[in-house]
Tab-separated table of C-alpha atoms in Angstrom:
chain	number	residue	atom	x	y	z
A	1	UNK	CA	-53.527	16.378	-12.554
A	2	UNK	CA	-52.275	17.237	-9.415
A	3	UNK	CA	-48.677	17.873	-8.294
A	4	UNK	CA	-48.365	14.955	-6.684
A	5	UNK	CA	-49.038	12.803	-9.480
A	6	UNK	CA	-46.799	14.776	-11.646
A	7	UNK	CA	-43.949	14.072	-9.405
A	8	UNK	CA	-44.431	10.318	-9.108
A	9	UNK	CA	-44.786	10.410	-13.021
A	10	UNK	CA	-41.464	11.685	-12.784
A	11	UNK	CA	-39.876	9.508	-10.243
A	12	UNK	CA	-41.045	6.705	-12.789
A	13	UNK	CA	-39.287	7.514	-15.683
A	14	UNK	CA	-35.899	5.977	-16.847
A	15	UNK	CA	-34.329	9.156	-16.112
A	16	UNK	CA	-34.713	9.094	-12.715
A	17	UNK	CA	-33.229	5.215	-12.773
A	18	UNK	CA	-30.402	6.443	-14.315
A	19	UNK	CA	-29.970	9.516	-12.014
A	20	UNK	CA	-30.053	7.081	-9.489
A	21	UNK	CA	-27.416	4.858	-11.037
A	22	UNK	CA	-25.007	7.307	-11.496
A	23	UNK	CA	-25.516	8.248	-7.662
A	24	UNK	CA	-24.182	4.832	-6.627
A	25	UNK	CA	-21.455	4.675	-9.086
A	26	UNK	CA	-20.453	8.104	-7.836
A	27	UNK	CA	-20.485	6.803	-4.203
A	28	UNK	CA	-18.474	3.346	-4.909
A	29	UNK	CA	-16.253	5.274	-7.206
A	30	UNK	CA	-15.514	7.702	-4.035
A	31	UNK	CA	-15.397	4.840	-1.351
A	32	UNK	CA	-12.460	3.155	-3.968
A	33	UNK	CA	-10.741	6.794	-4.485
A	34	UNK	CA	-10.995	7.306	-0.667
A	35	UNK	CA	-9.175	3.727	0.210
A	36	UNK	CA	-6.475	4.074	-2.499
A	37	UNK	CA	-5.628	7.254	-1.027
A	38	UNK	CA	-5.497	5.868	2.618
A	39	UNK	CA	-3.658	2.650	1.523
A	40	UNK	CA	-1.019	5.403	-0.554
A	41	UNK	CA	-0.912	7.585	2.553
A	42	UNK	CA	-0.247	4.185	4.828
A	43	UNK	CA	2.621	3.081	2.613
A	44	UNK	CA	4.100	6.585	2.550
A	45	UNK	CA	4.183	6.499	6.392
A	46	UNK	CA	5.733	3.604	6.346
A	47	UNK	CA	8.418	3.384	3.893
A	48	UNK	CA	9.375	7.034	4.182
A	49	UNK	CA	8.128	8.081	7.441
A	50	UNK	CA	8.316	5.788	9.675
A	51	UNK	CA	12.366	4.609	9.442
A	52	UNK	CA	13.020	8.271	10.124
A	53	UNK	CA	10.706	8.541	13.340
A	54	UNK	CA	11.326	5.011	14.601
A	55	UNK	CA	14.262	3.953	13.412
A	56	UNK	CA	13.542	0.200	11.733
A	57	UNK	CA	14.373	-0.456	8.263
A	58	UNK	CA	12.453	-1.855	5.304
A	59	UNK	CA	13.470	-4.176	2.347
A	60	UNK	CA	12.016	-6.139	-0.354
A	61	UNK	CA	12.668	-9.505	-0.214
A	62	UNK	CA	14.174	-11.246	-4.016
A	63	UNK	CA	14.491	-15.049	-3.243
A	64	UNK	CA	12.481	-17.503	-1.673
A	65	UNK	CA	15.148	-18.801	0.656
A	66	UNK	CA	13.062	-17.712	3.461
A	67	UNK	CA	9.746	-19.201	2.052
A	68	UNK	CA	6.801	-19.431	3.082
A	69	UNK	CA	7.427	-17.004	6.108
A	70	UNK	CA	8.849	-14.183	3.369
A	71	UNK	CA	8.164	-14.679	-0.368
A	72	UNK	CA	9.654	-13.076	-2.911
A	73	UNK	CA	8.006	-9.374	-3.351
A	74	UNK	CA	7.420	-9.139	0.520
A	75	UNK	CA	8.249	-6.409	1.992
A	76	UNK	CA	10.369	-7.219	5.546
A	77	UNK	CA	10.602	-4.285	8.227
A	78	UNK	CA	13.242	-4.986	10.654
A	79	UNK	CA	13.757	-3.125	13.715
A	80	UNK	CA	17.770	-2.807	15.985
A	81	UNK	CA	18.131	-4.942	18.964
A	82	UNK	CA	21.597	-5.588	20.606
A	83	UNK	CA	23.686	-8.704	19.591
A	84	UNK	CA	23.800	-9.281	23.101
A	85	UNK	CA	19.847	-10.050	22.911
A	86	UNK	CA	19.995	-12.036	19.969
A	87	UNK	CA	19.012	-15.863	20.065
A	88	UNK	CA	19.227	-18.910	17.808
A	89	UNK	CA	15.904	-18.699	15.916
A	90	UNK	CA	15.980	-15.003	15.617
A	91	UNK	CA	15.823	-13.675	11.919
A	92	UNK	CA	18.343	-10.737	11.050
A	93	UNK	CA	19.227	-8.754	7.747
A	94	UNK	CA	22.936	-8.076	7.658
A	95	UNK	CA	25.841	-7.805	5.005
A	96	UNK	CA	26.667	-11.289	4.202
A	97	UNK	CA	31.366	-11.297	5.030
A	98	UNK	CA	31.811	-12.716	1.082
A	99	UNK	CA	31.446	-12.094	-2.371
A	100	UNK	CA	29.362	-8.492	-2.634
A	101	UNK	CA	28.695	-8.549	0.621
A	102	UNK	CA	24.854	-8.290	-0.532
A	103	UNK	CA	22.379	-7.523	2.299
A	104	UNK	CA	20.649	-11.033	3.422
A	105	UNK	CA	17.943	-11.432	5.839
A	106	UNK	CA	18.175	-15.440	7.056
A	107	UNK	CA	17.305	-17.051	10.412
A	108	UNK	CA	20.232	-17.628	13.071
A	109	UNK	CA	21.121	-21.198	13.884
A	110	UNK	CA	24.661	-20.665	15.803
A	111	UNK	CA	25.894	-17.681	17.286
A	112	UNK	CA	29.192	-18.073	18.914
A	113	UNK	CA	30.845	-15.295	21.324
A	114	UNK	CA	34.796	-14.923	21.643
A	115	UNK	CA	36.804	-11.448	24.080
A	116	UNK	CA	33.536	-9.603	22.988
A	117	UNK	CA	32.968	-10.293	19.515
A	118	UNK	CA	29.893	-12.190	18.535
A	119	UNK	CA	29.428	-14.329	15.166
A	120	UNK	CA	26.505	-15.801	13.412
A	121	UNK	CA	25.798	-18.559	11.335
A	122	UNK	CA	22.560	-18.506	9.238
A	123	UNK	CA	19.859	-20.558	7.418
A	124	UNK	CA	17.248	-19.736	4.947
A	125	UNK	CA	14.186	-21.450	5.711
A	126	UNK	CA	13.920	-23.074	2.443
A	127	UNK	CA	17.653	-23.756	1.923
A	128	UNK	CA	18.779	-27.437	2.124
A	129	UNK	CA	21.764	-26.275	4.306
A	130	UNK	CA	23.525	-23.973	6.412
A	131	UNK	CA	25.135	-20.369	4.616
A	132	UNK	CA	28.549	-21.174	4.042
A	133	UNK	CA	30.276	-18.250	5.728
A	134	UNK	CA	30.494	-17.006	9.208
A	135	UNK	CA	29.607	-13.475	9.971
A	136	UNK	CA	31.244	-11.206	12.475
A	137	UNK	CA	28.137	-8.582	13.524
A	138	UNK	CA	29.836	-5.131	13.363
A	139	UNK	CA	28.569	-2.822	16.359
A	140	UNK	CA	26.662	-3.011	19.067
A	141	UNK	CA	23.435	-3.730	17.650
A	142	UNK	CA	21.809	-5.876	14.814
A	143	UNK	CA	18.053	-5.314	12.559
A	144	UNK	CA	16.111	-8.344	13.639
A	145	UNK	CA	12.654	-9.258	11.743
A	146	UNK	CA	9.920	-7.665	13.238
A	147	UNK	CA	7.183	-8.103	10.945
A	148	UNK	CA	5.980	-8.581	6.990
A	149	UNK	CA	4.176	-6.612	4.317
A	150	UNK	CA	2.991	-9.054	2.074
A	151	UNK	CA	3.304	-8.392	-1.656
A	152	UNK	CA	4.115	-4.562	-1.020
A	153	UNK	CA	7.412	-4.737	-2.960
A	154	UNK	CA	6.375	-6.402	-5.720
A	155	UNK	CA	3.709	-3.131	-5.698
A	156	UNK	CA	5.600	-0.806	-5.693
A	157	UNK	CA	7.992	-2.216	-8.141
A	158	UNK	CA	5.011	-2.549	-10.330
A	159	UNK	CA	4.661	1.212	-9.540
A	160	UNK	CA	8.021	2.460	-11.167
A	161	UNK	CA	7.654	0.645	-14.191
A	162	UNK	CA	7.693	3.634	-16.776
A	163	UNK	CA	4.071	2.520	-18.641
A	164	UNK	CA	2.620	2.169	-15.222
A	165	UNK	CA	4.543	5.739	-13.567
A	166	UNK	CA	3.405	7.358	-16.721
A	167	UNK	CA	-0.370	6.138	-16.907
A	168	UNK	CA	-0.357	7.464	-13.392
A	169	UNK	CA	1.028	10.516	-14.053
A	170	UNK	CA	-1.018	11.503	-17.048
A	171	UNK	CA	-3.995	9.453	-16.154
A	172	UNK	CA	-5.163	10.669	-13.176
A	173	UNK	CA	-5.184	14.270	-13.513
A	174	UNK	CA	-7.013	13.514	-17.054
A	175	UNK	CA	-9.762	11.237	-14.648
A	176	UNK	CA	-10.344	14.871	-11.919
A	177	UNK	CA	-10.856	16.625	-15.338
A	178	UNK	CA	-13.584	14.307	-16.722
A	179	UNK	CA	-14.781	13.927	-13.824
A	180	UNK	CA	-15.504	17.548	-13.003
A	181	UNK	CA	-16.921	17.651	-16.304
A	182	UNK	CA	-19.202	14.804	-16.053
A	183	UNK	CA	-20.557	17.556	-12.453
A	184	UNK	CA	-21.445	19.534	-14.412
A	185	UNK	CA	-23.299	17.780	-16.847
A	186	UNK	CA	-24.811	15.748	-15.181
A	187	UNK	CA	-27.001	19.260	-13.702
A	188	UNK	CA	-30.628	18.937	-14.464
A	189	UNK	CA	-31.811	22.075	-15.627
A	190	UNK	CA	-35.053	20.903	-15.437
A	191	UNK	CA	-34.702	19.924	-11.526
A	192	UNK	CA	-33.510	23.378	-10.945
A	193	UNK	CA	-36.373	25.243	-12.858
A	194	UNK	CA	-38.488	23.221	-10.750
A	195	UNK	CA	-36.530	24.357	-7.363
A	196	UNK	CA	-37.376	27.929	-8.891
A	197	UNK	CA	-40.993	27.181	-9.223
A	198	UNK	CA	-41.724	25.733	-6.010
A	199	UNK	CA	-39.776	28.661	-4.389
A	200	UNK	CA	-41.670	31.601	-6.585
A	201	UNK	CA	-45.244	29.331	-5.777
A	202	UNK	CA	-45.145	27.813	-2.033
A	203	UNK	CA	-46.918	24.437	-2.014
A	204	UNK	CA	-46.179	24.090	-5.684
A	205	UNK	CA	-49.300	24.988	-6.760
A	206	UNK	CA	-50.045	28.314	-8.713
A	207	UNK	CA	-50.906	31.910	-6.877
């Protein structure tokens, strides 16, 4: 039989199916690694990086006053503009003058101006009315909405919860260990005595 028919013997069996299998699993299973570590590297950038570099502000959003522009688990990045430039409409996260004084993030429908000091009242989207307080903006500038993450916050609170940090902790240096063991076992000896043949006999055939 000659060599030829040998190999496509061999290219027939089940073995080389399942070597062939494993291939693709290996290459989705890097393609998913590869994105998670992108998407991990993105939201680094921009929950830790970016507010240092460019100086906006993040924050995860609890209620659903401001529904359906920001749900709950949204992340909102703001970014400082000057009262002066603010406008009825605008959106703005600022320390509401009652109670805790709780950071709130609602739209602007009055803003009022009196010897240099400007005032706000706001509205959550999904509120039936108006906040019931008036707030005096402190400074000469204000974090206005820029933009939204959807469902970021409620990811990374996900994150911190202790069975999840721990699973993640433990877990994935466990996964580089199997998987460098599954390498190496996964080595055909037989491919490589083959390699040795066909390099000891050019052609494949015998001297």
């Amino acid at each position: 039989m000659s060599t030829n028919s040998v190999a496509a013997l061999h290219d027939g069996h089940p073995a080389g199916t399942s070597t062939r299998t494993r291939r693709i699993l290996n290459r989705i299973l890097t393609v998913i690694t590869t994105l998670l570590l992108v998407l991990a590297a993105a939201v680094f950038l921009l929950l830790a990086v970016g507010p240092r570099v460019f100086g906006y502000q993040t924050a995860t959003m609890l209620t659903g006053s401001m529904s359906p522009l920001i749900n709950p688990g949204d992340v909102v990045v703001t970014a400082p503009v000057d009262v002066a430039d603010l406008a009825v409409g605008d959106i703005i996260t600022y320390h509401i003058p009652i109670e805790d004084h709780r950071v709130e993030t609602h739209r602007i429908v009055e803003i009022t101006t009196d010897g240099g000091t400007t005032a706000v009242r706001t509205k959550g989207d999904a509120n039936n009315g108006v906040d019931p307080w008036t707030a005096t903006l402190q400074g000469e500038q204000v974090y206005r909405h820029a933009f939204t993450v959807p469902y970021l916050g409620s990811a990374i609170r996900t994150l911190r919860e202790p069975v999840v940090l721990n699973t993640l902790m433990y877990g994935a240096p466990a996964v580089l260990v199997i998987g460098a063991l599954a390498a190496i076992w996964r080595k055909d000896p037989d491919a490589e005595q083959k390699t040795d043949d066909a390099g000891a006999h050019p052609g494949g055939m015998p001297a």
